[in-house]
Structures are given as structure tokens and as C-alpha cells.
CSV table of C-alpha atoms and ligand atoms in Angstrom, one decimal:
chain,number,residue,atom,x,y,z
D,1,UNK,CA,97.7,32.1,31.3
D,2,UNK,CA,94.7,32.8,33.4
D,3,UNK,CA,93.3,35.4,31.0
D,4,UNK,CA,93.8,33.3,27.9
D,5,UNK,CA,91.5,30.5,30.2
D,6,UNK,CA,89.2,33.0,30.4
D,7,UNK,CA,89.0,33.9,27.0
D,8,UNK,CA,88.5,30.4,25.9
D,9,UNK,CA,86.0,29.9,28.2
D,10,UNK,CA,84.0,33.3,26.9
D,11,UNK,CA,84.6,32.3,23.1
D,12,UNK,CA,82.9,28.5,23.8
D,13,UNK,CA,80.1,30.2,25.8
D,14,UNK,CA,79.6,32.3,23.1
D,15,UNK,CA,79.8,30.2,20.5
D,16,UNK,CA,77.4,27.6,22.9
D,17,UNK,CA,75.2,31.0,23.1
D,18,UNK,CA,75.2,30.8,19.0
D,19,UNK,CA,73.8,27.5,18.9
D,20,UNK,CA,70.6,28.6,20.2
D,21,UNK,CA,68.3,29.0,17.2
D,22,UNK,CA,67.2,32.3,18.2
D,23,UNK,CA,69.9,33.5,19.7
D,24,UNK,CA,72.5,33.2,17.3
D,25,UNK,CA,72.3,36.3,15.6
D,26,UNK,CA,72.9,38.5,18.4
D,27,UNK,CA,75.8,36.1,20.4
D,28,UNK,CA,77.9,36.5,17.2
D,29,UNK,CA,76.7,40.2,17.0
D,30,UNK,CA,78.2,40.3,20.3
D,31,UNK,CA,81.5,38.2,19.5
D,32,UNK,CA,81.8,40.0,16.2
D,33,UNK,CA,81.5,43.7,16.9
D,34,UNK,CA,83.6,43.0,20.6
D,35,UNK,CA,80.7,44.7,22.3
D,36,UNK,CA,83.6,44.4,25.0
D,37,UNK,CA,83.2,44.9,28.9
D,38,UNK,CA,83.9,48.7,28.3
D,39,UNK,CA,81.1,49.9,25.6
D,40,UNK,CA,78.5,47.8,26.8
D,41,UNK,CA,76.2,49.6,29.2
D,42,UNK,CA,75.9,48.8,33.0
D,43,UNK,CA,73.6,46.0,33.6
D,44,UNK,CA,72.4,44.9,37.3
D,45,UNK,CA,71.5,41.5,37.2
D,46,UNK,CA,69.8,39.7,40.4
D,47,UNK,CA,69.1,35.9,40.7
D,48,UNK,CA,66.4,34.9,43.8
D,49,UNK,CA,67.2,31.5,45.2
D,50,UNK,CA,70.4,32.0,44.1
D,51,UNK,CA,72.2,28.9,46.5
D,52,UNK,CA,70.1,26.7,44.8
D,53,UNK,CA,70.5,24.1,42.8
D,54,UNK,CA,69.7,25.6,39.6
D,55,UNK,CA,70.7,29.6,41.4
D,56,UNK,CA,74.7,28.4,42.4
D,57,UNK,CA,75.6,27.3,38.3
D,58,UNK,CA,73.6,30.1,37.3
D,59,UNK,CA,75.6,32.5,39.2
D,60,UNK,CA,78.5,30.9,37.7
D,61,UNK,CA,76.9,31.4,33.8
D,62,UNK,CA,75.6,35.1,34.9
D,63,UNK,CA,79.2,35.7,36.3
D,64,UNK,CA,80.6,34.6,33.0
D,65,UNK,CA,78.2,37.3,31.1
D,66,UNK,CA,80.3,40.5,30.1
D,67,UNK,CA,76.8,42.0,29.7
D,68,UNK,CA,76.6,41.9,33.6
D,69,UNK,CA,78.3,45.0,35.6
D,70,UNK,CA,76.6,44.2,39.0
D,71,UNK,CA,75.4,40.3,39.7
D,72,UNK,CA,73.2,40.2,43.0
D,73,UNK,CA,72.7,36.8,44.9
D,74,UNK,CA,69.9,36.6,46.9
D,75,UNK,CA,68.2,33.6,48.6
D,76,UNK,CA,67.1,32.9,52.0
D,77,UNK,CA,70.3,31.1,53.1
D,78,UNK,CA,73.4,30.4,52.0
D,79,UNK,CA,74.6,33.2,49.6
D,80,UNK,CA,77.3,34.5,51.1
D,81,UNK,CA,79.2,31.3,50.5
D,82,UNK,CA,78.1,31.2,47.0
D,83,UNK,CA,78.7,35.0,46.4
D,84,UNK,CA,82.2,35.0,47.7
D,85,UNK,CA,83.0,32.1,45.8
D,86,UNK,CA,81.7,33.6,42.5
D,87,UNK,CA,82.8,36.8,42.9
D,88,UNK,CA,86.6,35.6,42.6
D,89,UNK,CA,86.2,35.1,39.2
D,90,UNK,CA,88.0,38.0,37.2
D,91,UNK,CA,85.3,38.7,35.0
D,92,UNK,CA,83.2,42.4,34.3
D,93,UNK,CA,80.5,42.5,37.2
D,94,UNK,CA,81.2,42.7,40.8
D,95,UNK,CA,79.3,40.1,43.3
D,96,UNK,CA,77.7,40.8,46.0
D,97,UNK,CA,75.0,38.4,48.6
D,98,UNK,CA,72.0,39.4,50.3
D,99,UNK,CA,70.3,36.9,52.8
D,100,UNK,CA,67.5,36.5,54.1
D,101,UNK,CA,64.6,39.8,54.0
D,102,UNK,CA,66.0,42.4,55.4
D,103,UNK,CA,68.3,42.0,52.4
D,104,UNK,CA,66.2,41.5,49.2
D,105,UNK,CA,65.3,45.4,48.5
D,106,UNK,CA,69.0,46.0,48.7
D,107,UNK,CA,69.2,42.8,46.5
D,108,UNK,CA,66.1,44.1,44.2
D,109,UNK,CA,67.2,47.7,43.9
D,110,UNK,CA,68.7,49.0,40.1
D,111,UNK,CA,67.5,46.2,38.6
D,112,UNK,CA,67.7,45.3,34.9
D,113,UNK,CA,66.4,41.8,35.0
D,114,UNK,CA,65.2,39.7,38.1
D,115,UNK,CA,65.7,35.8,37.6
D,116,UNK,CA,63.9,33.5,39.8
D,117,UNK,CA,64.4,30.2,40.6
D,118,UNK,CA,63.5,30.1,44.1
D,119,UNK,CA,61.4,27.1,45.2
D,120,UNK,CA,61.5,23.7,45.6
D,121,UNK,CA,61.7,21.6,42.9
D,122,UNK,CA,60.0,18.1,42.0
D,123,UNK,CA,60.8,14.5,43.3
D,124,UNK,CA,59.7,11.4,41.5
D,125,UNK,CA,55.8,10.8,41.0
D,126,UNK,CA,55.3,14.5,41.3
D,127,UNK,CA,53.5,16.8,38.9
D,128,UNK,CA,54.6,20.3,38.3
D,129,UNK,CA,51.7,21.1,39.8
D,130,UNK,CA,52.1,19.5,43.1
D,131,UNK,CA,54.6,22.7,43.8
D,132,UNK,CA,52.0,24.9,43.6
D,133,UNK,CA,51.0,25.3,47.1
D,134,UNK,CA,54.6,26.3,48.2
D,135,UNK,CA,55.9,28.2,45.0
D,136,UNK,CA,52.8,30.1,44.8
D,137,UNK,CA,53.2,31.6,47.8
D,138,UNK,CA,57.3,32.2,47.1
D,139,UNK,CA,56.6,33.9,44.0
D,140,UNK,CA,53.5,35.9,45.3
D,141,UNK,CA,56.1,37.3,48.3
D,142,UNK,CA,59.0,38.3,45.9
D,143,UNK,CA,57.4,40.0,43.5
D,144,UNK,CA,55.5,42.0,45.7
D,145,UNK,CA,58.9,43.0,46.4
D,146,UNK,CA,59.8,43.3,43.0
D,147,UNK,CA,57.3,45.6,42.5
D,148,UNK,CA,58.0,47.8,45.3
D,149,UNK,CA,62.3,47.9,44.5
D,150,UNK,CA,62.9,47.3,40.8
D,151,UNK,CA,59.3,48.1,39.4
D,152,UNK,CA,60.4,48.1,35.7
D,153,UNK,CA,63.4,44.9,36.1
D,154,UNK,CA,62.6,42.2,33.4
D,155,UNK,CA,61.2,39.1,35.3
D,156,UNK,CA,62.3,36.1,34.0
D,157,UNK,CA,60.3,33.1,35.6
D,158,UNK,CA,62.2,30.3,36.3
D,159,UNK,CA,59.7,28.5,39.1
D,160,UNK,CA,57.7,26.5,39.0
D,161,UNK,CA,54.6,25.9,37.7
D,162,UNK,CA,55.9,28.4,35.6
D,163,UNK,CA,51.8,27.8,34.2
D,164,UNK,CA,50.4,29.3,37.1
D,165,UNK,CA,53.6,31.6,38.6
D,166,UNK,CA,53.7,33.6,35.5
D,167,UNK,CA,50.2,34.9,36.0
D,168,UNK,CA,50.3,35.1,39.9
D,169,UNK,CA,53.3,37.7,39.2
D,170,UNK,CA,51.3,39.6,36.8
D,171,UNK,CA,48.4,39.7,39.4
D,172,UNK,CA,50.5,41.0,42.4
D,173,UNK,CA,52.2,43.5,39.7
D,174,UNK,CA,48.7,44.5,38.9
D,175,UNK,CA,47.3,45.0,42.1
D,176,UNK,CA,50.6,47.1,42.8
D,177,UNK,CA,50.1,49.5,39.7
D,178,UNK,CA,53.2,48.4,38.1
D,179,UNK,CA,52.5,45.4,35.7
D,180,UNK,CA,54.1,45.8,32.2
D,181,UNK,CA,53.5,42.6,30.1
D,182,UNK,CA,56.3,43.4,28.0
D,183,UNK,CA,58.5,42.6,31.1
D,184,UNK,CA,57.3,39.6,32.7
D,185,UNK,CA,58.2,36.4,31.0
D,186,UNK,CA,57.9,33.0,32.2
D,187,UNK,CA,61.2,30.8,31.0
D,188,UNK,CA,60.6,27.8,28.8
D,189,UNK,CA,64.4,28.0,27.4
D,190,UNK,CA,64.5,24.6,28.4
D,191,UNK,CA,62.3,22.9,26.6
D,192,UNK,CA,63.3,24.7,23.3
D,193,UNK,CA,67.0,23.3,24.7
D,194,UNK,CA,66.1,19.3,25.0
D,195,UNK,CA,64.0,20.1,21.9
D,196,UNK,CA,67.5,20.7,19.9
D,197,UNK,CA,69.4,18.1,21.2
D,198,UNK,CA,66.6,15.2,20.5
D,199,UNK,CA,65.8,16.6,17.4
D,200,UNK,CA,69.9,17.0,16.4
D,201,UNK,CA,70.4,13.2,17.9
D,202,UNK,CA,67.4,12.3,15.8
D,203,UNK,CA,67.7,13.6,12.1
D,204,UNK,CA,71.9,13.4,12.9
D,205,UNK,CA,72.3,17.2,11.6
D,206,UNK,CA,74.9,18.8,14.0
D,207,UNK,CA,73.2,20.3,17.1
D,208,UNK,CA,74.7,24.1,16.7
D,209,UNK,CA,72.7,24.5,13.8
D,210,UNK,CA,69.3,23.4,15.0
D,211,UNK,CA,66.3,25.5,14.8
D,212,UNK,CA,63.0,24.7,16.9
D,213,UNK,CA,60.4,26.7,18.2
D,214,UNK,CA,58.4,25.3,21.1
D,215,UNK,CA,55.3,26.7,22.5
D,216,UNK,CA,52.1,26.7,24.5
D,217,UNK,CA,53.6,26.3,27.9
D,218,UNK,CA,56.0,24.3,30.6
D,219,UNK,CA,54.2,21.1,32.0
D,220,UNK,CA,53.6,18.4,30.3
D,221,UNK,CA,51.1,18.3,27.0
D,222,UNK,CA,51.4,21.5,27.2
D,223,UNK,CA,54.6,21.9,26.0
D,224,UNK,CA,54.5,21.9,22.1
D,225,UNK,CA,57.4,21.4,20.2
D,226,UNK,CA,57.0,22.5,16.5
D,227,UNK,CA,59.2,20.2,14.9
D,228,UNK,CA,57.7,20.8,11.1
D,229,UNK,CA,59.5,24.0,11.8
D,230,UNK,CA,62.6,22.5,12.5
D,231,UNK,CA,65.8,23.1,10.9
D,232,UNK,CA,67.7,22.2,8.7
D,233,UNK,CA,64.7,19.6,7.6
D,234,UNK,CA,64.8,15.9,7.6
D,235,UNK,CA,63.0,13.3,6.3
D,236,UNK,CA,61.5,12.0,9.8
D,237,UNK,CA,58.7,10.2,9.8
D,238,UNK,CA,55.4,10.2,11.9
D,239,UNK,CA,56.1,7.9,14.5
D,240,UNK,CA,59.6,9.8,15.0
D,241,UNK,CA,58.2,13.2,15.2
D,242,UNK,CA,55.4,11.7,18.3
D,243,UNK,CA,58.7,9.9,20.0
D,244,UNK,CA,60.5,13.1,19.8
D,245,UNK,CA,57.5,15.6,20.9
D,246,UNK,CA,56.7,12.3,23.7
D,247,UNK,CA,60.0,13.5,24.9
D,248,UNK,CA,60.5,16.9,24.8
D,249,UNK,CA,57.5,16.9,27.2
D,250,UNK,CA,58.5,14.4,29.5
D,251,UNK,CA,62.4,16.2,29.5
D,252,UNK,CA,61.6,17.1,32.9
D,253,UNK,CA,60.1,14.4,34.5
D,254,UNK,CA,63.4,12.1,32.4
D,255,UNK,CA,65.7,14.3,34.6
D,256,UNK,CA,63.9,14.2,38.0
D,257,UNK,CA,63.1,10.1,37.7
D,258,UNK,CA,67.3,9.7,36.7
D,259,UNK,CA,67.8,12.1,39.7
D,260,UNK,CA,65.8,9.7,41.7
D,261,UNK,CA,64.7,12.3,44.8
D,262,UNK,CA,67.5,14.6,44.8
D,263,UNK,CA,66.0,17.4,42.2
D,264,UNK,CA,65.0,17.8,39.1
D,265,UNK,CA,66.9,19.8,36.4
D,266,UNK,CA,69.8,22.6,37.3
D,267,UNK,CA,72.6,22.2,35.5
D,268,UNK,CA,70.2,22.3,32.1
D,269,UNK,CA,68.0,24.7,33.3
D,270,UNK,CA,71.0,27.2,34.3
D,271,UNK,CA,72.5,27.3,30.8
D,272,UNK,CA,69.0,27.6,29.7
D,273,UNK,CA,68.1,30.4,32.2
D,274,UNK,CA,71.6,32.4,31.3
D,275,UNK,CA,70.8,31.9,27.2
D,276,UNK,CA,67.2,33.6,28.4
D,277,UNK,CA,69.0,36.5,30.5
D,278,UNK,CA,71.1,37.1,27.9
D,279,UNK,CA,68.7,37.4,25.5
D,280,UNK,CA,67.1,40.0,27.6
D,281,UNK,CA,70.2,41.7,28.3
D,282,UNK,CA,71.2,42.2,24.4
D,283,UNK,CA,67.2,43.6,24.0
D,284,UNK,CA,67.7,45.7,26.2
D,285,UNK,CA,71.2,47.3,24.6
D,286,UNK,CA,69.4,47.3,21.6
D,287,UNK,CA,70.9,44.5,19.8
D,288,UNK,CA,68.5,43.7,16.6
D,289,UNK,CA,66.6,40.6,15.9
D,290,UNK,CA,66.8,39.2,19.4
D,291,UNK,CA,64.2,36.4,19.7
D,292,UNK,CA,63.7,33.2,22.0
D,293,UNK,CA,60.1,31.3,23.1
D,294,UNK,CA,58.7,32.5,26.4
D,295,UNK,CA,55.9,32.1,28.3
D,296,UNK,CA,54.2,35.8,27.7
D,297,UNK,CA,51.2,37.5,28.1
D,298,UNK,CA,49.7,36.9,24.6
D,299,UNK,CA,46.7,37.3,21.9
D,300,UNK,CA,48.4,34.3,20.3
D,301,UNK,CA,45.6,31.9,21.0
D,302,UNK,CA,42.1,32.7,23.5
D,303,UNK,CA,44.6,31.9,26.3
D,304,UNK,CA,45.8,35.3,28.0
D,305,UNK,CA,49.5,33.9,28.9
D,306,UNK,CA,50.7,31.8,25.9
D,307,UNK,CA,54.6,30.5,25.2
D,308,UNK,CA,55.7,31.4,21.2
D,309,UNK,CA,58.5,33.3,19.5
D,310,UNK,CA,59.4,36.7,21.2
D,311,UNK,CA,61.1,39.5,19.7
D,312,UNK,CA,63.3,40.9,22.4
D,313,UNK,CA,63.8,44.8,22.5
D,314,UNK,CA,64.9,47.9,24.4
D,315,UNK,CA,61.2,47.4,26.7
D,316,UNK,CA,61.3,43.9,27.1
D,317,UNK,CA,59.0,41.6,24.6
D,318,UNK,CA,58.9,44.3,21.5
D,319,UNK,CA,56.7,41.6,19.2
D,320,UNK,CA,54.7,38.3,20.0
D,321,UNK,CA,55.2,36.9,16.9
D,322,UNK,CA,53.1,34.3,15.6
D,323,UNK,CA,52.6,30.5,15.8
D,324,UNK,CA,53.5,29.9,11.7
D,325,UNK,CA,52.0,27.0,9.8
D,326,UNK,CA,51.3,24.0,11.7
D,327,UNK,CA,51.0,20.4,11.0
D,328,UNK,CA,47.8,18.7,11.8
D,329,UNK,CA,49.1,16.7,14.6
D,330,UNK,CA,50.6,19.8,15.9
D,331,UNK,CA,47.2,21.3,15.8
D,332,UNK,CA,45.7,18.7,17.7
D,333,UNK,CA,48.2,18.8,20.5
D,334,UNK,CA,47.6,22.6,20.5
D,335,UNK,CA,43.8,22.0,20.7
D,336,UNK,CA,44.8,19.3,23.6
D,337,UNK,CA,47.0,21.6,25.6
D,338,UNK,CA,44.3,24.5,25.9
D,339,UNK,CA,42.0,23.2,28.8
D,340,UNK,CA,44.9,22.3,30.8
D,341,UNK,CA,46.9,25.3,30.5
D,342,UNK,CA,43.7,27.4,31.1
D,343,UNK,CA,42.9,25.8,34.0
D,344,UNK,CA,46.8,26.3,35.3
D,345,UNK,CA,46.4,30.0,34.7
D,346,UNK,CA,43.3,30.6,36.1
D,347,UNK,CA,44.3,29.0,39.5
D,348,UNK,CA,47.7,31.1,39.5
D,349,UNK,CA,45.4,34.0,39.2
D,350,UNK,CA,42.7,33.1,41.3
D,351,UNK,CA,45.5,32.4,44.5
D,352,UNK,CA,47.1,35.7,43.8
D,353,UNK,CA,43.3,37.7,43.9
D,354,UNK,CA,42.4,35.3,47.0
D,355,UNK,CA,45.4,35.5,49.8
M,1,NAD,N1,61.3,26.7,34.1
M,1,NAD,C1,62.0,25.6,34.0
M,1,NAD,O1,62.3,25.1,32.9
M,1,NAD,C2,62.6,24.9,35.3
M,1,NAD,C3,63.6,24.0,35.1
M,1,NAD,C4,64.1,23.3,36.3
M,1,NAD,C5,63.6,23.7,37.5
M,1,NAD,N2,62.6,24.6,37.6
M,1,NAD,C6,62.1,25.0,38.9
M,1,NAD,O2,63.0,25.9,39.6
M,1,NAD,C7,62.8,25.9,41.0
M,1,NAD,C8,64.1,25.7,41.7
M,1,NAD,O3,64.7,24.5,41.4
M,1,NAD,P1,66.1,24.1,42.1
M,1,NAD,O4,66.5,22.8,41.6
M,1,NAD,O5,67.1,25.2,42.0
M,1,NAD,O6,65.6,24.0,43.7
M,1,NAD,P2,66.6,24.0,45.0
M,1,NAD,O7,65.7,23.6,46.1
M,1,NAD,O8,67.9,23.4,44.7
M,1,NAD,O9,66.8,25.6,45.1
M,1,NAD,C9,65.8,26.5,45.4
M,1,NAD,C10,66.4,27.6,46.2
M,1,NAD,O10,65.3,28.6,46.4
M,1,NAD,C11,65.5,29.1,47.7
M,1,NAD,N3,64.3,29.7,48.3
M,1,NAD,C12,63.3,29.1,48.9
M,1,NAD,N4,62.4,30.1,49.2
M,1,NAD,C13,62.9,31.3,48.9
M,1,NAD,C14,62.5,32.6,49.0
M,1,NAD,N5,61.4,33.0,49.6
M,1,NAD,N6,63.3,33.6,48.5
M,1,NAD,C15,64.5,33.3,47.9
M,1,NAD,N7,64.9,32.0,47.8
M,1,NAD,C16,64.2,31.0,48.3
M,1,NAD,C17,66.0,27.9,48.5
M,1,NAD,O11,66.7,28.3,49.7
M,1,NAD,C18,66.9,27.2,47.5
M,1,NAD,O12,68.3,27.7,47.7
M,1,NAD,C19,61.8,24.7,41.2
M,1,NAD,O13,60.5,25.2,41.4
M,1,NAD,C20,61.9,23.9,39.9
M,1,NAD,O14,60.7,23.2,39.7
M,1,NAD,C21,62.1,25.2,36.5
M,2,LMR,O1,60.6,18.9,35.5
M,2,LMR,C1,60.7,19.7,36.4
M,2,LMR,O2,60.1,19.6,37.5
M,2,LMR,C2,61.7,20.8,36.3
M,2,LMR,C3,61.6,21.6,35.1
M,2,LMR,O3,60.4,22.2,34.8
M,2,LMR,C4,62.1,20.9,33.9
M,2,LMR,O4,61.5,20.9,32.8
M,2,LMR,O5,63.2,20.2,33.9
């Protein structure tokens, strides 16, 4: 009885997994071929800030992956609880929690990908940026230890201002000798996420078969959802496409107003931030055609860190790919988002050269 739960629990997050534009090629690769618990190869997994609010339904979703051998739960408080809990579940990987540390090398250690959504998160009237002076500081500390215990782990960068803590990670890997931009990605699954639904809601096509890209980065204007690329096509007009891009960028803020002080988005950004993973996890085992938006290092635009279509491989990002034809409103926005997003990077970077 419990094993057939299971099962239909797997099969609907694999068939959830198949919705994702980008991802559907490789979730049915993995439903279709039963690239079972047994030949797929061990994977550690670790999640940072893994009691909070977006780490607790992760660890759930990660659990749930039978990509994942070893799941490692690390936050500053709190993860035994959550680790004991999760690792009931009778599902591939083994659980275990590290607190506090002492405990985050042991955490780091073996590595595949590193997922981090440690930090706090907004409250009403806040801008993404007005985490910076506490994330900044977060991220700086853990991956300096990421660099010292899994130097060559995926980093998927689930903090936020993801437009600044992408590029403090790549500074402190940097300074440490051991920055790969084909492994650090900053996660912008979200926004690609809400860009579906809206879109699907919108043009009433159903939602599993929607296709949009979104790019630039995660804050604001300077998230860009390409919606003359969206499939399957329909006839929207002008004032629809602006409503729908309008909210696609203000998805966040929608969540943390309705939340009114207690957070912003978890349960969201965890099925976002498991799609990501397991997009990285199915590169990694060398499952073709594996592509999602992230927030990369990039010669997309002039700007060195720059969100677009990734091809996922074996090393991490295997090919930026392009930005494709764009509309001339989405040309403007893209011209708009530059001096923000510029500015957001260069004051990740200059923090992580400063302290
Ligand atoms: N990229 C995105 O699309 C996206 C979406 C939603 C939220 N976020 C961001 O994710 C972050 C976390 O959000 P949340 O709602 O889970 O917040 P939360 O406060 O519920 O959880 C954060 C967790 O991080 C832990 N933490 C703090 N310092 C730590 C450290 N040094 N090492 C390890 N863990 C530490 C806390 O103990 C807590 O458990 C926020 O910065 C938020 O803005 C990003
Ligand atoms: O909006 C936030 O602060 C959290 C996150 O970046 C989101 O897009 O939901």
C-alpha cells in the first residue's frame, strides 16, 4: 500500500517535472528508460539553510529525487528535527543533519551540487536589495567553505539578491583558486515557473505544455520574460503581454505582500529549486538536451553574469545558448534592465574584494 503511495507520488512529480519547458525531455527520459534507484550513479546532494522555510519543503522534494543517494541538511539551527523527519521517508538517499559550523565541512564534503537558501528573506516594502547587507555576508562565509570541502559541487544559488550573491560566490571561489563558471549558477527557476502559470491562465492553453524562457536576472525589471517565445502561441495582444511581463516581475513581491511579514516565497521556490537540482543532477549523469534559464556567468550581453537558456551537461553549464529573436518591447526592457543589473553585480563583487 505504502509503496504504491510512493509510486504515485514519484510518477506526479515526474510528470510535474515534465511540465517544465526545459525540462521535459530529460524527466520523461528518466520515467521512460526507469533510470531506476539502482543504475543511476550516487549523487550527494547538500541544501544550506535547510530548516528554512524554503530548505524544510525542499528537503522533502530532494528526498523525493531518486537521483539523490546521500541528502545533507545543514543550517545553523534546527536540522536535526527536520533531517530525522525527512529521512523516514523510504525513498533512495539516506539523510543525515549537520548544525551549526563545526558541522558544514562534514555537511560540504562529496558534494555533487550545493543548494543554498540560507538567508533571510523579504517582508513587505522591502527590495531584494535591502537583504544585501546580511546575505552578502552568509553567502561570502559558505562558500568560502564550499571552496575549501566540495571545490568542484554545482552551486545552485537560491539567496538572495541572487544579482549580487551569484558574483560574490564567484569572487570568493576566485580568490580561493577554485572558481569554475560552468558550476556556479544563480537560480531563477522561479520566475520561468510564475511565467508558465500566467502565461497558461492567460492564452487558456494547458499549463504542462507551456514553454517560456525568461532572462536577464532575479529582481524586479530585471527579470525578462520572453513571452514572443512562448508556446504553444496565442493571439495575445500588447496590453496583455505588459500585464503578464508586469507580473512575472512583481511574482515575488505578490507573494511576500499576500504573506504580509511572515516570508516571501518557499513552497514555490522549493519545487522551483528541486526542478533546478534536478536538472543539474540529469547533466551530470549525462542525460542529453538538459536545459533550464539560470543566472550564469555569460558573453550573452556586455554584462559578465547574465540569466538565459543553459544547456546542462556532465561539467555543469556545457552551452550559454543565446537570447533568440526578440520583440521590440522586449528589447527595450532588456536595454532597461542593464544599468540596474550592472550595478547589482558590481556591488556583489565589490563586497566580496572589500571584507
Ligand atoms: N531565488 C529565488 O527565486 C528565491 C525565491 C524565494 C526566496 N529566495 C531567498 O531565499 C532565502 C531564504 O528564504 P526562506 O524563506 O527560506 O528564509 P527562512 O528565514 O525561512 O530560512 C532561511 C534559513 O537560513 C538559515 N541560515 C541563516 N544563516 C545561515 C548560515 N550562515 N548557514 C546556514 N543557514 C543559515 C536560517 O537559520 C533559516 O533556517 C532568502 O534570501 C529569500 O529572499 C530566493
Ligand atoms: O521576492 C522575494 O523576495 C523572494 C523571491 O526572490 C521570489 O521571487 O519570490
Amino acid at each position: 500500500m505504502r509503496t504504491a503511495m510512493l509510486r504515485s507520488v514519484l510518477k506526479r512529480s515526474s510528470s510535474a517535472l515534465a511540465s517544465c519547458p526545459t525540462t521535459s525531455t530529460s524527466s520523461l527520459y528518466v520515467a521512460r528508460r526507469g533510470f531506476s534507484s539502482e543504475s543511476a550513479p550516487e549523487r550527494k546532494v547538500a541544501i544550506l539553510g535547510a530548516a528554512g522555510g524554503i530548505g524544510q519543503p525542499l528537503a522533502l522534494l530532494m528526498k523525493l529525487n531518486p537521483l539523490v543517494t546521500k541528502l545533507a541538511l545543514y543550517d545553523i539551527a534546527g536540522t536535526p528535527g527536520v533531517a530525522a523527519d525527512v529521512s523516514h521517508i523510504n525513498t533512495r538517499s539516506e539523510v543525515a543533519g549537520f548544525v551549526g559550523e563545526d558541522q558544514l565541512g562534514e555537511a560540504l564534503k562529496d558534494s555533487d551540487v550545493v543548494i543554498i537558501p540560507a538567508g533571510v528573506p523579504r517582508k513587505p516594502g522591502m527590495t531584494r536589495d535591502d537583504l544585501f547587507n546580511i546575505n552578502a555576508g552568509i553567502v561570502k562565509s559558505l562558500s568560502t567553505a564550499i571552496s575549501k570541502y566540495c571545490p568542484h559541487a554545482l552551486v545552485n544559488m537560491i539567496s538572495n539578491p541572487v544579482n549580487s550573491t551569484v558574483p560574490i560566490a564567484s569572487e570568493v571561489f576566485k580568490k580561493a583558486g577554485t572558481f569554475d563558471e560552468k558550476k556556479l549558477f544563480g537560480v531563477t527557476t522561479l520566475d520561468v515557473v510564475r511565467a508558465k502559470t500566467f502565461y497558461a491562465g492567460k492564452a487558456k492553453v494547458n499549463v504542462a505544455d507551456v514553454n517560456v524562457p525568461v532572462v536577464g536576472g532575479h529582481a524586479g525589471i530585471t527579470i525578462l520574460p520572453l513571452f514572443s517565445q512562448a508556446t504553444p502561441k496565442a493571439n495575445l495582444s500588447h496590453e496583455d503581454i505588459k500585464a503578464l511581463t508586469k507580473r512575472t516581475q512583481d511574482g515575488g513581491t505578490e507573494v511576500v505582500e499576500a504573506k504580509a511579514g511572515k516570508g516571501s516565497a518557499t513552497l514555490s521556490m522549493a519545487y522551483a529549486g528541486a526542478i533546478f537540482a534536478d536538472a543539474c543532477l540529469k547533466g551530470l549523469n549525462g542525460v542529453p538536451d538538459v536545459v533550464e534559464c539560470s543566472f550564469v556567468q555569460s558573453c550573452v550581453t556586455e554584462l559578465p553574469f547574465f540569466a538565459s537558456k543553459v544547456r546542462l551537461g556532465t561539467n555543469g553549464v556545457e552551452e550559454v545558448l543565446g537570447l533568440g529573436p526578440l520583440s521590440e518591447y522586449e528589447k527595450e526592457g532588456l536595454e532597461a534592465l542593464k544599468p540596474e543589473l550592472k550595478s547589482s553585480i558590481e556591488k556583489g563583487i565589490k563586497f566580496a574584494n572589500q571584507s
